mmCIF file of C-alpha atoms in Angstrom:
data_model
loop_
_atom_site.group_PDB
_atom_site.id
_atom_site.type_symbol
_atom_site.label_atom_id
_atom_site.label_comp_id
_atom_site.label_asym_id
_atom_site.label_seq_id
_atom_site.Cartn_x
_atom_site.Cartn_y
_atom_site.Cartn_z
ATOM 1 C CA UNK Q 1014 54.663 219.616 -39.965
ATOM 2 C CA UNK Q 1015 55.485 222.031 -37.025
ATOM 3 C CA UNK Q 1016 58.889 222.374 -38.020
ATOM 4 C CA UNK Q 1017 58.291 223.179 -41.397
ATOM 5 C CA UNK Q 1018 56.106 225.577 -39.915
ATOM 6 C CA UNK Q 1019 58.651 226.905 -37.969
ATOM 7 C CA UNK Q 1020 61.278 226.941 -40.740
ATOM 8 C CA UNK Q 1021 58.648 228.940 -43.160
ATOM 9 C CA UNK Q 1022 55.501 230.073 -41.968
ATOM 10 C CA UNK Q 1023 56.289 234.026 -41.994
ATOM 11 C CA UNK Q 1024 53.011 234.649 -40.032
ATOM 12 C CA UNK Q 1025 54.471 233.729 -36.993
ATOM 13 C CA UNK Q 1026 56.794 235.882 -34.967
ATOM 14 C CA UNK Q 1027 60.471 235.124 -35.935
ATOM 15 C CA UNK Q 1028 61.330 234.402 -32.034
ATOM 16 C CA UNK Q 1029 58.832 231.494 -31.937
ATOM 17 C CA UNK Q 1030 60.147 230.235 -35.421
ATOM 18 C CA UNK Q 1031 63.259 229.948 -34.208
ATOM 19 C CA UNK Q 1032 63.112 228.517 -30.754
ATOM 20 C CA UNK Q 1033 60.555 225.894 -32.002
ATOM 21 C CA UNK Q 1034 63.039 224.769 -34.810
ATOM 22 C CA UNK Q 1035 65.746 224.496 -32.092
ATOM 23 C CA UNK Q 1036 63.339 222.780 -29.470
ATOM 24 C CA UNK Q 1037 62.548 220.804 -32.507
ATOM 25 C CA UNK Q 1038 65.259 219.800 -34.066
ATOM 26 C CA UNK Q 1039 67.649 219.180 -31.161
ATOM 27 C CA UNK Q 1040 65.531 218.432 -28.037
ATOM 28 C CA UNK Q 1041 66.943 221.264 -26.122
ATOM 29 C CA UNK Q 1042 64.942 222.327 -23.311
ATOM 30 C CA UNK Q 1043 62.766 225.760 -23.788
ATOM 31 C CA UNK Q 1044 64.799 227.753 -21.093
ATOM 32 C CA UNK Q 1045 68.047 226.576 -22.437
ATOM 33 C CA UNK Q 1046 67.282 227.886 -25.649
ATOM 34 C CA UNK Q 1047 65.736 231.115 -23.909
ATOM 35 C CA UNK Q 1048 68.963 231.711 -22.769
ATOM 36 C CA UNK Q 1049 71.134 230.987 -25.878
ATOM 37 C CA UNK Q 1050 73.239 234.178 -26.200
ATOM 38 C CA UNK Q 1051 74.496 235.613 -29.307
ATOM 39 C CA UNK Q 1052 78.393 234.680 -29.385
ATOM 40 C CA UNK Q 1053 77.001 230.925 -28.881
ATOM 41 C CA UNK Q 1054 76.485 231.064 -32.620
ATOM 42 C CA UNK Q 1055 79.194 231.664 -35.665
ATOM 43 C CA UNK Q 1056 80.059 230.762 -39.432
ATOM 44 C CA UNK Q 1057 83.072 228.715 -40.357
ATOM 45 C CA UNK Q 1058 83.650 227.845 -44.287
ATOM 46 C CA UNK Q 1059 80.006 228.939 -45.011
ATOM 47 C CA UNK Q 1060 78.254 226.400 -42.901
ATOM 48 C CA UNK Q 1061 76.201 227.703 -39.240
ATOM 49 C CA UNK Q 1062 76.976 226.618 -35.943
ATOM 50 C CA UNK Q 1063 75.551 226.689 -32.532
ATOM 51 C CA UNK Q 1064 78.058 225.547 -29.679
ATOM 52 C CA UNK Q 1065 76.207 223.946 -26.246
ATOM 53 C CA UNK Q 1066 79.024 223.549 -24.333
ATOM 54 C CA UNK Q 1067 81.863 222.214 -26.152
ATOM 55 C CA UNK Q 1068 79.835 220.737 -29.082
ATOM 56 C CA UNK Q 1069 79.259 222.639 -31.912
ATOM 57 C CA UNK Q 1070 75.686 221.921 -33.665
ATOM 58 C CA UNK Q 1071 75.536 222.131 -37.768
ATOM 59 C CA UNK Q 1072 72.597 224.665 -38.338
ATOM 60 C CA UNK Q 1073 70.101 224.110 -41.151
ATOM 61 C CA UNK Q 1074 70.434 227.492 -43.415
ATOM 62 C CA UNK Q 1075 66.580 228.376 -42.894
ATOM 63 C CA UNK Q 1076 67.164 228.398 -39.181
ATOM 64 C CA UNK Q 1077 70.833 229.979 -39.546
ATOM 65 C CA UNK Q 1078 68.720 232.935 -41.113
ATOM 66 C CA UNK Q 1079 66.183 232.387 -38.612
ATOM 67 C CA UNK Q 1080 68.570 233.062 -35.282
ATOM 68 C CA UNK Q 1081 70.654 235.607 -37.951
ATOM 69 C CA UNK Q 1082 67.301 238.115 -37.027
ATOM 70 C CA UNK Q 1083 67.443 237.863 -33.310
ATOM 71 C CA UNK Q 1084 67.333 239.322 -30.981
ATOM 72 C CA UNK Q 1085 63.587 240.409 -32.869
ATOM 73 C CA UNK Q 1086 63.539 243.968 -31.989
ATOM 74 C CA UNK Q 1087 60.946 245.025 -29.139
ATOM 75 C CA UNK Q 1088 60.087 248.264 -27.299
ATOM 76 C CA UNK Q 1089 59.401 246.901 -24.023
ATOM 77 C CA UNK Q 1090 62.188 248.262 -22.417
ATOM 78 C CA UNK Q 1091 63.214 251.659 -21.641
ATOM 79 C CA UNK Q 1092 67.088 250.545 -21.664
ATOM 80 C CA UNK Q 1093 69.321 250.270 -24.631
ATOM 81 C CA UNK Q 1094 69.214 247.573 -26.988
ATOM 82 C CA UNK Q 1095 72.624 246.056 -26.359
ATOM 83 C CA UNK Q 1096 75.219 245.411 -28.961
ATOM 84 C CA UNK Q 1097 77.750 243.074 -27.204
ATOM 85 C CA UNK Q 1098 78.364 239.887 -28.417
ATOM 86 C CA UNK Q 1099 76.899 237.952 -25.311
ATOM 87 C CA UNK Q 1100 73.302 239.446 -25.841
ATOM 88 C CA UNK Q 1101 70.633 237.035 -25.309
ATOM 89 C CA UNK Q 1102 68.770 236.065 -28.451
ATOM 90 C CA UNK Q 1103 65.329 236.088 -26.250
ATOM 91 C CA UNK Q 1104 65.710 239.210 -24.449
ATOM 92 C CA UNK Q 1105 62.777 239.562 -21.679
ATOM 93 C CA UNK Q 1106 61.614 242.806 -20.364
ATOM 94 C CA UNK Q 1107 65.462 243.706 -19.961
ATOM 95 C CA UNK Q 1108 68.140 242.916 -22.336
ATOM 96 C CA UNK Q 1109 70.159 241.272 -19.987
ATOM 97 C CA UNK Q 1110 67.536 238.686 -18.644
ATOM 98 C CA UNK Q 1111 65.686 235.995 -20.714
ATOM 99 C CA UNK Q 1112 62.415 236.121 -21.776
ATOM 100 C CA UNK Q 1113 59.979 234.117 -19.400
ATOM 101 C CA UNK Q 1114 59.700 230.392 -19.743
ATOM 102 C CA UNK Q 1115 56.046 230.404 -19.185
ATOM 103 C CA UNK Q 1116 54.840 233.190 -20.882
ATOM 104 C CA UNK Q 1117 57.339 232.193 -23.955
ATOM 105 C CA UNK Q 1118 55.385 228.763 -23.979
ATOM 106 C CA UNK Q 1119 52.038 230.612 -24.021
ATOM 107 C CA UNK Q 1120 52.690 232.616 -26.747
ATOM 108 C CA UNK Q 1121 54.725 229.247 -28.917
ATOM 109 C CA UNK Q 1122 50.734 227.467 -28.084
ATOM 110 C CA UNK Q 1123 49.131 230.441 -29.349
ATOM 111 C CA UNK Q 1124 50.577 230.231 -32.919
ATOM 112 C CA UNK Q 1125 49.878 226.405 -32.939
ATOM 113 C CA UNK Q 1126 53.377 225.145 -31.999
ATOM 114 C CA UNK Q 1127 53.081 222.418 -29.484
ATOM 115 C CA UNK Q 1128 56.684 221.374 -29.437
ATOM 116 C CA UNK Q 1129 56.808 219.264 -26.016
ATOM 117 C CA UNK Q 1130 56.051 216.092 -28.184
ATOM 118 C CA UNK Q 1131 58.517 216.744 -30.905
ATOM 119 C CA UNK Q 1132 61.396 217.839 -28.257
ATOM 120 C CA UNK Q 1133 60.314 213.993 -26.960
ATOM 121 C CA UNK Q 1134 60.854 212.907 -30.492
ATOM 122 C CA UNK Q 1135 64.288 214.069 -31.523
ATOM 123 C CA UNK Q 1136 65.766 213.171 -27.605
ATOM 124 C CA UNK Q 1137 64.486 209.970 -28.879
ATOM 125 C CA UNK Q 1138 66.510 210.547 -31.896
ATOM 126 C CA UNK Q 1139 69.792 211.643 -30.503
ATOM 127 C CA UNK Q 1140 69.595 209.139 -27.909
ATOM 128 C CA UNK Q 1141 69.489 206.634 -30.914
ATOM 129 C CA UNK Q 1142 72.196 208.055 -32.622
ATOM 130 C CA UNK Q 1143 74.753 209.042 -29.358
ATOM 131 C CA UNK Q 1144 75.491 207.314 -26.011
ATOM 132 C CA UNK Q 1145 73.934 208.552 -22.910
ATOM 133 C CA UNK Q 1146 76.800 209.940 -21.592
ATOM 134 C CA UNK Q 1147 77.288 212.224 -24.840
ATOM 135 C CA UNK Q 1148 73.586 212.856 -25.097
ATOM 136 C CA UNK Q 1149 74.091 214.187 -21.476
ATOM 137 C CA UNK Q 1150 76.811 216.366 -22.075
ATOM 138 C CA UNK Q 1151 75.586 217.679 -25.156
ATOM 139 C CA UNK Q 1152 72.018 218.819 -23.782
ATOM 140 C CA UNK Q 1153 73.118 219.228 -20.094
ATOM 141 C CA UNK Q 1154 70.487 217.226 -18.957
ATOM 142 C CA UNK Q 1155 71.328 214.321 -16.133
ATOM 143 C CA UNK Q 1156 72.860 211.421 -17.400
ATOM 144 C CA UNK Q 1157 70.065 209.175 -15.777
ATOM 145 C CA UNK Q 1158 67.750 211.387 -17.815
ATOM 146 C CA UNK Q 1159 69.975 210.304 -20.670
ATOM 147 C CA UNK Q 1160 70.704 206.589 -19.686
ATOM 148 C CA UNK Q 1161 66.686 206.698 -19.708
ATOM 149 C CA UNK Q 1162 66.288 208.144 -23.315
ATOM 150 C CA UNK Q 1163 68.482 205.966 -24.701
ATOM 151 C CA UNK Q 1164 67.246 203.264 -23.292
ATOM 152 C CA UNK Q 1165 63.578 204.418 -24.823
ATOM 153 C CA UNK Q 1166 65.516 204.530 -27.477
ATOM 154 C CA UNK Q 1167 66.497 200.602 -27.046
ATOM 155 C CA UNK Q 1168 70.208 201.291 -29.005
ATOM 156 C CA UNK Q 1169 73.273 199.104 -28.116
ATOM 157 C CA UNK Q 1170 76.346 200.783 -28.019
ATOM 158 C CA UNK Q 1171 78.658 198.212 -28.346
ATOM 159 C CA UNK Q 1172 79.154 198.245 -32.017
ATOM 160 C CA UNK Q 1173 79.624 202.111 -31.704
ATOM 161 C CA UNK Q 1174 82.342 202.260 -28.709
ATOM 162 C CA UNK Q 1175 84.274 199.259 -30.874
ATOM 163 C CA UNK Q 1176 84.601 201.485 -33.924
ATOM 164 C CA UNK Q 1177 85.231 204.715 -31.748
ATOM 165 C CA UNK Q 1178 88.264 202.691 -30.244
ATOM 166 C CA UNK Q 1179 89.365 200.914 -33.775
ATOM 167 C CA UNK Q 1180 89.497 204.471 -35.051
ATOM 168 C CA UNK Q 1181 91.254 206.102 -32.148
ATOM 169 C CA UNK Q 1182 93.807 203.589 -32.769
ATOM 170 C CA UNK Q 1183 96.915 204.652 -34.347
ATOM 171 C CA UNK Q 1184 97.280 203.399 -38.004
ATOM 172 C CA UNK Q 1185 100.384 201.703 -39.352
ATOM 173 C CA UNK Q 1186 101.745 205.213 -40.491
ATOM 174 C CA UNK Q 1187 101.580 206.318 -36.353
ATOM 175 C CA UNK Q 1188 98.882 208.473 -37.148
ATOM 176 C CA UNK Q 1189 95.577 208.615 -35.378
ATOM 177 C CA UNK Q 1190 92.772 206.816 -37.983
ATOM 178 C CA UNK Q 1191 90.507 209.282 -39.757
ATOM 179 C CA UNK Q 1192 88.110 208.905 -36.985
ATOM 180 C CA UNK Q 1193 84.121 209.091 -37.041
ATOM 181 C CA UNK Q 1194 83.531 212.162 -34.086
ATOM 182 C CA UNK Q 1195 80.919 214.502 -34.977
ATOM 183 C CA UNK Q 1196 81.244 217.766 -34.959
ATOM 184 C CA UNK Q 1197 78.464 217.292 -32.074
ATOM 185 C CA UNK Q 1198 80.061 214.799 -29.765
ATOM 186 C CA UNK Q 1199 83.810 214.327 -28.027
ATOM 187 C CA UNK Q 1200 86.373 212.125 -28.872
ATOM 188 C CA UNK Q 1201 86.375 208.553 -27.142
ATOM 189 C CA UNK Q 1202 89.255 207.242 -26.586
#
């Protein structure tokens, strides 16, 4: 419900909509996504991405046109709106620093958007659908946060690293197999 809220409800400030659908959707932590900067998203063959370190996430169009309106235009500031390609998409009282964590989470309660339990819910999620090391990597969180997740989670791996390895294996043609890697998670070898 809060996501779809998020995605659609056009009575709440665009900023909030989007965060909340990326706190949402991917468990990322509020002041990671406060400071997700502009040239951290692109297109490739009409699809949306947003790269977290090396991983590029697939973006849902709504929120691809959600984060396509940020940074939401404010007059806070006496400086410049900047036009680089590293601007933050959550500006604070400066362009160049991130709107506050606290204040940000004030406003997301304000509209109605509680989204500490449904970050908990899709970690739980990933950490169902990738090994804690990749989960760790992926949100930069510690990987004893992420060996804990998972094992909320209660996934075994084994059956996942076996056909990682059988399809890292080269076939009888000396090629690589097709492989299953996401577009979201590295290569094991």
């Amino acid at each position: 419900k809060q996501l779809h809220r998020c995605l659609h409800d056009v009575g709440i400030d665009v900023d909030l909509r989007a965060a909340g659908a990326l706190i949402l959707l991917y468990g990322i932590a509020t002041w990671r996504v406060l400071n997700l900067r502009r040239n951290q998203v692109h297109t490739r063959d009409g699809d949306n991405f947003l790269v977290l370190r090396d991983h590029e996430l697939l973006l849902p169009p709504q929120l691809a046109d959600l984060i396509a309106q940020l940074p939401r235009s404010t007059r806070r500031s006496t400086l410049p709106d900047s036009d680089a390609p590293d601007r933050l998409l959550f500006p604070g009282r400066t362009p160049d620093r991130p709107v506050d964590t606290g204040g940000f989470g004030k406003r997301l309660k304000r509209s109605g958007l509680t989204v500490r339990a449904g970050k908990n819910t899709a970690l739980i999620g990933l950490a169902a659908e990738l090994p804690a090391a990749v989960l760790a990597d992926l949100l930069a969180i510690d990987i004893v946060t992420a060996t804990r997740w998972t094992g909320y989670a209660k996934r075994d791996w084994n059956d996942y690293l076996a056909a990682r390895h059988r399809d890292a294996r080269p076939s009888v043609s000396g090629k690589e197999g097709s492989g299953t890697a996401t577009r979201s998670s590295p290569r094991i070898n």
